[in-house]
GROMACS .gro file of N, CA and C in nm:
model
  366
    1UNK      N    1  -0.855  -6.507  -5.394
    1UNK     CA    2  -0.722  -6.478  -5.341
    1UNK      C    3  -0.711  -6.541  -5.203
    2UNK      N    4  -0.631  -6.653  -5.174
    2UNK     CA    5  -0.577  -6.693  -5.055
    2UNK      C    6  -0.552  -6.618  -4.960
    3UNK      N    7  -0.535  -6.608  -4.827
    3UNK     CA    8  -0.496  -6.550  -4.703
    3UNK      C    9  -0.336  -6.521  -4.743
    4UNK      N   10  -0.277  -6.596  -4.791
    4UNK     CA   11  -0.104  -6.559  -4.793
    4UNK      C   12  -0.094  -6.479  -4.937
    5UNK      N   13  -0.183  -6.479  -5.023
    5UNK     CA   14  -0.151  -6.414  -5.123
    5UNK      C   15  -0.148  -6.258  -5.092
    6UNK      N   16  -0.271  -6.227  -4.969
    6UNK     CA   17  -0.281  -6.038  -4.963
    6UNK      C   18  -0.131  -6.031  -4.928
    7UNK      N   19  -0.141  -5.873  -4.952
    7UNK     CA   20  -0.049  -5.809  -4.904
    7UNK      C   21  -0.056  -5.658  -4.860
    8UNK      N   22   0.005  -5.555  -4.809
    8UNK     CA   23  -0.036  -5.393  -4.828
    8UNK      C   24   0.073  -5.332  -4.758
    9UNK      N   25   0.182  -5.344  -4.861
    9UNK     CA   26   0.322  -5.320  -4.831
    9UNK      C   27   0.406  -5.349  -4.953
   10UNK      N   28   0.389  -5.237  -5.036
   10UNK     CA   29   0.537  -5.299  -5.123
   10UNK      C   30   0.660  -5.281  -5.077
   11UNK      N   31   0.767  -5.321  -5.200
   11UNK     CA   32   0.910  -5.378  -5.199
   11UNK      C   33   1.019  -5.268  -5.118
   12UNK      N   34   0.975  -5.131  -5.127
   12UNK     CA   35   1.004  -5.048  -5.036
   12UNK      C   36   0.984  -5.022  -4.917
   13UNK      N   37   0.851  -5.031  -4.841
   13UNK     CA   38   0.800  -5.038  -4.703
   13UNK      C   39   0.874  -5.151  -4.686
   14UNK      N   40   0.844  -5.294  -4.751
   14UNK     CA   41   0.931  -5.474  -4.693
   14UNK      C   42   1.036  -5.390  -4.621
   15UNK      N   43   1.115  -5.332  -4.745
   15UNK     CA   44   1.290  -5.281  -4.673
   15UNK      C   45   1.248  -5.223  -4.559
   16UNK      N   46   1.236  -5.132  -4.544
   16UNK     CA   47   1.196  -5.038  -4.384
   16UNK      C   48   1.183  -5.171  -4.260
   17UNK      N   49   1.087  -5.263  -4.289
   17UNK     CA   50   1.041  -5.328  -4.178
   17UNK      C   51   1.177  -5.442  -4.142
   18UNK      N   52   1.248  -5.471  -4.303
   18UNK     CA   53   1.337  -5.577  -4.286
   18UNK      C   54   1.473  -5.511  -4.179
   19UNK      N   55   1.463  -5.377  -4.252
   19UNK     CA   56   1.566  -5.306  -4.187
   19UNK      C   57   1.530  -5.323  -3.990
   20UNK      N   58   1.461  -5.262  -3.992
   20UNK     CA   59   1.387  -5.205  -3.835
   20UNK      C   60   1.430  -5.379  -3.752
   21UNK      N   61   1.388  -5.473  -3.874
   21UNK     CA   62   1.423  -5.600  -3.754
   21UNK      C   63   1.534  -5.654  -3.764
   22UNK      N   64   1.617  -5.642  -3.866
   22UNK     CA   65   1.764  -5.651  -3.854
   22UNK      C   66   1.818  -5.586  -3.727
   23UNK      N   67   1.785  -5.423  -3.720
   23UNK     CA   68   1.848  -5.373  -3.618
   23UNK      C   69   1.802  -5.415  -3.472
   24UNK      N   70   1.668  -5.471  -3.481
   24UNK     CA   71   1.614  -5.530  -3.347
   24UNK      C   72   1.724  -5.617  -3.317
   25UNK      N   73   1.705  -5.687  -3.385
   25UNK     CA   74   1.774  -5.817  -3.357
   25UNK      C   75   1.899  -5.794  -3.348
   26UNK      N   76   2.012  -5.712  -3.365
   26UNK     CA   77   2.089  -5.684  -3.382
   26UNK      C   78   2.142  -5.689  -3.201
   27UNK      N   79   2.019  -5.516  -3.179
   27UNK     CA   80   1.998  -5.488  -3.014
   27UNK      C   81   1.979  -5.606  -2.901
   28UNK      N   82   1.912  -5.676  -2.978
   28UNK     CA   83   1.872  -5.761  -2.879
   28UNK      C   84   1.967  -5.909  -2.848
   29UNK      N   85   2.010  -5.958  -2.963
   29UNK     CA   86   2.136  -6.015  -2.951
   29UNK      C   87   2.239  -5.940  -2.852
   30UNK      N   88   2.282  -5.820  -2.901
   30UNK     CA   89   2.397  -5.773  -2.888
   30UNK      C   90   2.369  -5.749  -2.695
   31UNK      N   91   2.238  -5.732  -2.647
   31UNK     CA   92   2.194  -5.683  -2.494
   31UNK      C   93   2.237  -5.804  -2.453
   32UNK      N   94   2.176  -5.953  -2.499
   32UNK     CA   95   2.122  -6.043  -2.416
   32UNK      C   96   2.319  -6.070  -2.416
   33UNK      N   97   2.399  -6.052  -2.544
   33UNK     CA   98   2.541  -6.112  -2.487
   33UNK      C   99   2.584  -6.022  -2.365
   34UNK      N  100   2.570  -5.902  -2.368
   34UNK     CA  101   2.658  -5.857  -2.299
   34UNK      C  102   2.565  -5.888  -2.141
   35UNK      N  103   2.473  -5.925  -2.111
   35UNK     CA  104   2.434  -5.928  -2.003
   35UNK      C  105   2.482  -6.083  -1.969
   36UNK      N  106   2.499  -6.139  -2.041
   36UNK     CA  107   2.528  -6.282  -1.994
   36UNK      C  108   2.710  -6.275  -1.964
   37UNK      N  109   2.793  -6.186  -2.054
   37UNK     CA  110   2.912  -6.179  -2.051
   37UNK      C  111   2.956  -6.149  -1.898
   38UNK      N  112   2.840  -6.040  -1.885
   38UNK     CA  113   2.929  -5.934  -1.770
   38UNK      C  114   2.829  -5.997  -1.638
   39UNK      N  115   2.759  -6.078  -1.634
   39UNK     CA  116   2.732  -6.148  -1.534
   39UNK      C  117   2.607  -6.139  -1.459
   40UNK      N  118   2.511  -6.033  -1.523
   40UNK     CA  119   2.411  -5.976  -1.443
   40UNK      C  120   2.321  -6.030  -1.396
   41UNK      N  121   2.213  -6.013  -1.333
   41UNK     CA  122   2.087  -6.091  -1.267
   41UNK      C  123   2.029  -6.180  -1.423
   42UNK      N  124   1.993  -6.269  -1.343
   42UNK     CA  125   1.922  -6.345  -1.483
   42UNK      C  126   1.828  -6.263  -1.519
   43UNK      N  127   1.744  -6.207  -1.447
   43UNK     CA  128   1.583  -6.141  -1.446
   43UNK      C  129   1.605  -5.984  -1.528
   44UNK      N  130   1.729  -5.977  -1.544
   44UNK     CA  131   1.747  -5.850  -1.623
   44UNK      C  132   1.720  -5.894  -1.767
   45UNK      N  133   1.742  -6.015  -1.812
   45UNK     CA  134   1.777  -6.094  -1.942
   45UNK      C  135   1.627  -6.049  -2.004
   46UNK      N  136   1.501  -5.991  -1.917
   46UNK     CA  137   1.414  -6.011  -1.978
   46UNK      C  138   1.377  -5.901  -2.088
   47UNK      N  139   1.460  -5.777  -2.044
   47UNK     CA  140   1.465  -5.695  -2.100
   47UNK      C  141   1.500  -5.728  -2.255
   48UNK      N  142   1.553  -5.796  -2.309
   48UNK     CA  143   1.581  -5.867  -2.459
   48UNK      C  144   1.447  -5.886  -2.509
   49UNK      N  145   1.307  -5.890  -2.438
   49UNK     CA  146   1.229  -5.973  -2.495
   49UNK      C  147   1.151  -5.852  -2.564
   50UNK      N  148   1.157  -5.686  -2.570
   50UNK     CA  149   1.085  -5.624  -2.616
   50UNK      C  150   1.148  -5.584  -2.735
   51UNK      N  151   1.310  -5.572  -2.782
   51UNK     CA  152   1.381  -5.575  -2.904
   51UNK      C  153   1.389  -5.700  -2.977
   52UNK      N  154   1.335  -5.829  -2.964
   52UNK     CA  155   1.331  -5.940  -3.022
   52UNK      C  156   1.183  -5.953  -3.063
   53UNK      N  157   1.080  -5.918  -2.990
   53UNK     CA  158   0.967  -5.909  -3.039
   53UNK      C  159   0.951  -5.834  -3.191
   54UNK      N  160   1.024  -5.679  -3.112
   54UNK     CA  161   1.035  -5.596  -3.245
   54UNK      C  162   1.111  -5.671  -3.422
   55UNK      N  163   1.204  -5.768  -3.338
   55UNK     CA  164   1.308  -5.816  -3.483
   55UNK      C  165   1.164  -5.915  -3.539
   56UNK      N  166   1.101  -5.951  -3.491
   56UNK     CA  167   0.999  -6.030  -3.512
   56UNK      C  168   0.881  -6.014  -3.603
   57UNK      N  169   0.897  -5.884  -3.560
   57UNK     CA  170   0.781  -5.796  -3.640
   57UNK      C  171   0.784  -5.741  -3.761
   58UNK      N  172   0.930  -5.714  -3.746
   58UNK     CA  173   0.938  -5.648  -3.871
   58UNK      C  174   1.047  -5.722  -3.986
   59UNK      N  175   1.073  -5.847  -3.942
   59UNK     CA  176   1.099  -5.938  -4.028
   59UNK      C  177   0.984  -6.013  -4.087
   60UNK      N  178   0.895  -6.057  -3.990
   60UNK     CA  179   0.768  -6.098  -4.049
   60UNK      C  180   0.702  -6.034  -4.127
   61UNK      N  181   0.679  -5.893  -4.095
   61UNK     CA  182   0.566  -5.816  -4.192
   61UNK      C  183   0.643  -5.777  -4.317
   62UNK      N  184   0.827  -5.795  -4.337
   62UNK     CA  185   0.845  -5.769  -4.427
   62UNK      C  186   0.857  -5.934  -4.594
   63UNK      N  187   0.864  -6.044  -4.435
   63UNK     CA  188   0.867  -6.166  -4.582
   63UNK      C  189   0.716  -6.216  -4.586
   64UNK      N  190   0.629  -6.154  -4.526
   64UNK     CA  191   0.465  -6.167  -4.512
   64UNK      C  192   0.409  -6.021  -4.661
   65UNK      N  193   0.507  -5.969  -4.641
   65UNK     CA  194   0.443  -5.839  -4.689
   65UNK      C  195   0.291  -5.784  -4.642
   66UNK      N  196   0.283  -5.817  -4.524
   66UNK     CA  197   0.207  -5.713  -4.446
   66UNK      C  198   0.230  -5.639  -4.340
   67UNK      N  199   0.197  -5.526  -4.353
   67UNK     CA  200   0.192  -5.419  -4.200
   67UNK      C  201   0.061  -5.439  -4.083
   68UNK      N  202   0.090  -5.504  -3.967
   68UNK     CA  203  -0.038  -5.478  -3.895
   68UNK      C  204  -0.046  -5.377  -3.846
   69UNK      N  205  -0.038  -5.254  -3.868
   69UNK     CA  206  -0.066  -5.131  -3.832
   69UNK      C  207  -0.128  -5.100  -3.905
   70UNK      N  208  -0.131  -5.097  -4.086
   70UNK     CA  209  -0.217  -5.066  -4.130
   70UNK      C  210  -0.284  -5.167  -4.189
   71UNK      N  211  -0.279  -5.275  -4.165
   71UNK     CA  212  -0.361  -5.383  -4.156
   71UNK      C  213  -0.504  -5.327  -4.044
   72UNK      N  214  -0.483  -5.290  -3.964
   72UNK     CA  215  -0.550  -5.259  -3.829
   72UNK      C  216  -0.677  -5.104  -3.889
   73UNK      N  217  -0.596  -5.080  -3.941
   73UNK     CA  218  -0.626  -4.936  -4.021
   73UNK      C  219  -0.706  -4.941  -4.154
   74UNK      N  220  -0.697  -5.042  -4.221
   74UNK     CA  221  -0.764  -5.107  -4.327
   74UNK      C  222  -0.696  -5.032  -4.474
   75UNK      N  223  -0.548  -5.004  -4.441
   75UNK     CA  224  -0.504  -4.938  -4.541
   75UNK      C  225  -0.356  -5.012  -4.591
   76UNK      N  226  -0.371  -4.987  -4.726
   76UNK     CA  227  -0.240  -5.040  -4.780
   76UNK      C  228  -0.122  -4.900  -4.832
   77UNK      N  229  -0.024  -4.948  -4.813
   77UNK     CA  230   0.105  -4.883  -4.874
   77UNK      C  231   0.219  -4.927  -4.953
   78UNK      N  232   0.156  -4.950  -5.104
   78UNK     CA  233   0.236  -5.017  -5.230
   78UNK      C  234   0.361  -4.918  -5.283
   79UNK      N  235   0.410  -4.843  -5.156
   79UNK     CA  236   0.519  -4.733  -5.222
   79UNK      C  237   0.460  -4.625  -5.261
   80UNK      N  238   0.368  -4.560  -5.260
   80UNK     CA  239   0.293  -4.461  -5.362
   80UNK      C  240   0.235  -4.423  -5.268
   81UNK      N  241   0.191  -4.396  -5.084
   81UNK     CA  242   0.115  -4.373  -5.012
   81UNK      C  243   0.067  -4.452  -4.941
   82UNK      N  244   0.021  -4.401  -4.830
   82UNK     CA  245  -0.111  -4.468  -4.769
   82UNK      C  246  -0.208  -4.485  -4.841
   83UNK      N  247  -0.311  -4.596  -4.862
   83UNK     CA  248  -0.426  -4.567  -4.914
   83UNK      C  249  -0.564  -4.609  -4.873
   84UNK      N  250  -0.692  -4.596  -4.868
   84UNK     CA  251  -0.743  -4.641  -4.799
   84UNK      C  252  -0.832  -4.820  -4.894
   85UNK      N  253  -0.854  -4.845  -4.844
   85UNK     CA  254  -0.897  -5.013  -4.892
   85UNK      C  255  -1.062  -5.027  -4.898
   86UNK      N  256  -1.136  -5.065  -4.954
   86UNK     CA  257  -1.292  -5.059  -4.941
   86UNK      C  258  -1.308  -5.181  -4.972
   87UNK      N  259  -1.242  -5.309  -4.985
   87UNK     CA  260  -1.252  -5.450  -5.005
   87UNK      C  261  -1.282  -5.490  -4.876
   88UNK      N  262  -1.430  -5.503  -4.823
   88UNK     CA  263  -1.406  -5.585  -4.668
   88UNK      C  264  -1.362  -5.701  -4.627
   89UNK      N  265  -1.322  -5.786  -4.759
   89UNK     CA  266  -1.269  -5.942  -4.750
   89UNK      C  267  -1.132  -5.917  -4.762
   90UNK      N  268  -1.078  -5.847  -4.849
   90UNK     CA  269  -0.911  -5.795  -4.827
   90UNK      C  270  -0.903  -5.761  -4.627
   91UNK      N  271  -0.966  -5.669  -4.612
   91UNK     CA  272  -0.928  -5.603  -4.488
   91UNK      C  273  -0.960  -5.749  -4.383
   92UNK      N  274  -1.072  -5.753  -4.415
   92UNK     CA  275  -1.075  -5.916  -4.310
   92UNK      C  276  -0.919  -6.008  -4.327
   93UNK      N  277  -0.862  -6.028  -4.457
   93UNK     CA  278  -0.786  -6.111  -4.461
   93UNK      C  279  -0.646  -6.049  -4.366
   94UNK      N  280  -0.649  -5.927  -4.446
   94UNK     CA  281  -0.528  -5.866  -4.399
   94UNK      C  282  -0.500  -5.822  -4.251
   95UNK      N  283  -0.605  -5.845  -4.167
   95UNK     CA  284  -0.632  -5.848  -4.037
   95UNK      C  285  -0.569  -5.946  -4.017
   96UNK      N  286  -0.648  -6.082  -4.047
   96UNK     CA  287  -0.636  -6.200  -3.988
   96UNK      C  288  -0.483  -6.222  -3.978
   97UNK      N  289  -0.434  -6.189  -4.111
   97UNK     CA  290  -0.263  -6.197  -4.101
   97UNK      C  291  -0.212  -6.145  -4.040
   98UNK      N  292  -0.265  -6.002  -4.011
   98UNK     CA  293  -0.164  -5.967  -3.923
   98UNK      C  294  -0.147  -5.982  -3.774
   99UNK      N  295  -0.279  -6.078  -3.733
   99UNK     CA  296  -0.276  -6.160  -3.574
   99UNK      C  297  -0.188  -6.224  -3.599
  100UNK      N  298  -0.168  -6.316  -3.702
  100UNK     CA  299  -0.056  -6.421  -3.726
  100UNK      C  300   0.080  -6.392  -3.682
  101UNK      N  301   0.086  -6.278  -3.779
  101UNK     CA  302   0.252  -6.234  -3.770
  101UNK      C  303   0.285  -6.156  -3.578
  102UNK      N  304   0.177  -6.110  -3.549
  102UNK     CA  305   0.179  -6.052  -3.422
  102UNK      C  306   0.194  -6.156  -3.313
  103UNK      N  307   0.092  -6.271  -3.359
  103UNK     CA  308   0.136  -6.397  -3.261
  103UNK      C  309   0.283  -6.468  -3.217
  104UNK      N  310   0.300  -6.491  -3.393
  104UNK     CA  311   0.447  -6.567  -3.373
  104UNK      C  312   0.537  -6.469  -3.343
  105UNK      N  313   0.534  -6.357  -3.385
  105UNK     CA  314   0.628  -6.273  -3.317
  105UNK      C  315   0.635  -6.227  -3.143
  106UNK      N  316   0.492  -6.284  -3.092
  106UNK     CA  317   0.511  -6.268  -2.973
  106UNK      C  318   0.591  -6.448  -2.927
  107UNK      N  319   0.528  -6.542  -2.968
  107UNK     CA  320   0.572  -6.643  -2.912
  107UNK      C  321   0.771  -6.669  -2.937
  108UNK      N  322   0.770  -6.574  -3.080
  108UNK     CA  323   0.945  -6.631  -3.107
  108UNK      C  324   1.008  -6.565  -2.954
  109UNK      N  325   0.971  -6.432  -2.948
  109UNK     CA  326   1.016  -6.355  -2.825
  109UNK      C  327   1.018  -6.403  -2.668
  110UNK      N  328   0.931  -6.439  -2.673
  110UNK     CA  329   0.905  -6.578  -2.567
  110UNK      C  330   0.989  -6.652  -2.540
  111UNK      N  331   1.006  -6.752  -2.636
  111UNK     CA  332   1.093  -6.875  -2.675
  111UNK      C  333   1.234  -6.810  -2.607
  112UNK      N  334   1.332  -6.686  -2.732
  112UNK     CA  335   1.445  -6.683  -2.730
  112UNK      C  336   1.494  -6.627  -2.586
  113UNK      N  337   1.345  -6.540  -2.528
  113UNK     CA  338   1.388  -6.444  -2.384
  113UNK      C  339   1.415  -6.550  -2.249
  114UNK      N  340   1.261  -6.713  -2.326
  114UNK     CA  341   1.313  -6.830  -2.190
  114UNK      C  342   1.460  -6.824  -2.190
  115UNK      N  343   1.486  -6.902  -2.339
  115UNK     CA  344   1.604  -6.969  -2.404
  115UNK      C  345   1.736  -6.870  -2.288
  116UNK      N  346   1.729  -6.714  -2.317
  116UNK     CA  347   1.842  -6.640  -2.220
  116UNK      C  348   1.835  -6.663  -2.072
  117UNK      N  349   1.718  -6.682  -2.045
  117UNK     CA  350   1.690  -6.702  -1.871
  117UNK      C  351   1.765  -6.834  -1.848
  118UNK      N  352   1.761  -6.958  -1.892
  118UNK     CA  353   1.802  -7.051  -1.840
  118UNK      C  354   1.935  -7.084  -1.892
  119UNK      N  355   1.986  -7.009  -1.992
  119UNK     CA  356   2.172  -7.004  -2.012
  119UNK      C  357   2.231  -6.939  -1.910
  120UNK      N  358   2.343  -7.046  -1.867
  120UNK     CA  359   2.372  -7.079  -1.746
  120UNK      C  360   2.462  -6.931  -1.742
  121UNK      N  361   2.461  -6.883  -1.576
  121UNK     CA  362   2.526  -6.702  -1.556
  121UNK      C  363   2.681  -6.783  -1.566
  122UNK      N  364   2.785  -6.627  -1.650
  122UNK     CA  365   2.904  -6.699  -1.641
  122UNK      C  366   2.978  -6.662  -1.557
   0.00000   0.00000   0.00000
């Protein structure tokens, strides 16, 4: 089994996480306009970068179908529970992924929080 094949999250948990980063992203869009609308310090803009992380996370872990929480935990949740995992090459994998998804979700957050800092104040 490939690294992208694990998973430990079914089609029900996906929703939860897809949901959770819809609404991130939602927040964090909706902060970074109104701070740019109404004119505020640029350095406030940074505040966007901890609800975009979140949209990050839980968009990733839901089209990844992994949780790094319980990735971290060595447990999967296929809808039916927590459960615990005794595969140490699953849990290795499902680790490794979930640095992945934790990475790019830190770097997208990065990116979009520069991206608000240097759009010009109106």
């Amino acid at each position: 089994m490939t690294a992208s094949d694990v998973m430990n999250i079914g089609p029900r948990e996906q929703s939860k996480r897809r949901v959770l980063g819809l609404v991130a992203l939602t927040i964090g869009v909706g902060v970074a306009f109104v701070l740019i609308i109404y004119d505020a310090p640029r350095w406030m803009r940074l505040i966007i970068f901890f609800p975009i992380w979140l949209a990050g996370l839980g968009l990733m872990q839901a089209r990844e179908r992994t949780c790094i929480a319980l990735a971290a935990r060595g447990t999967c949740n296929l809808d039916a529970g927590e459960t615990k995992l005794f595969d140490d090459d699953l849990i290795k994998q499902l680790r490794h992924k979930a640095r992945v998804i934790n990475r790019r979700s830190l770097i997208t957050a990065a990116v979009i929080t520069l991206l608000a800092l240097v759009f010009p104040q109106g």
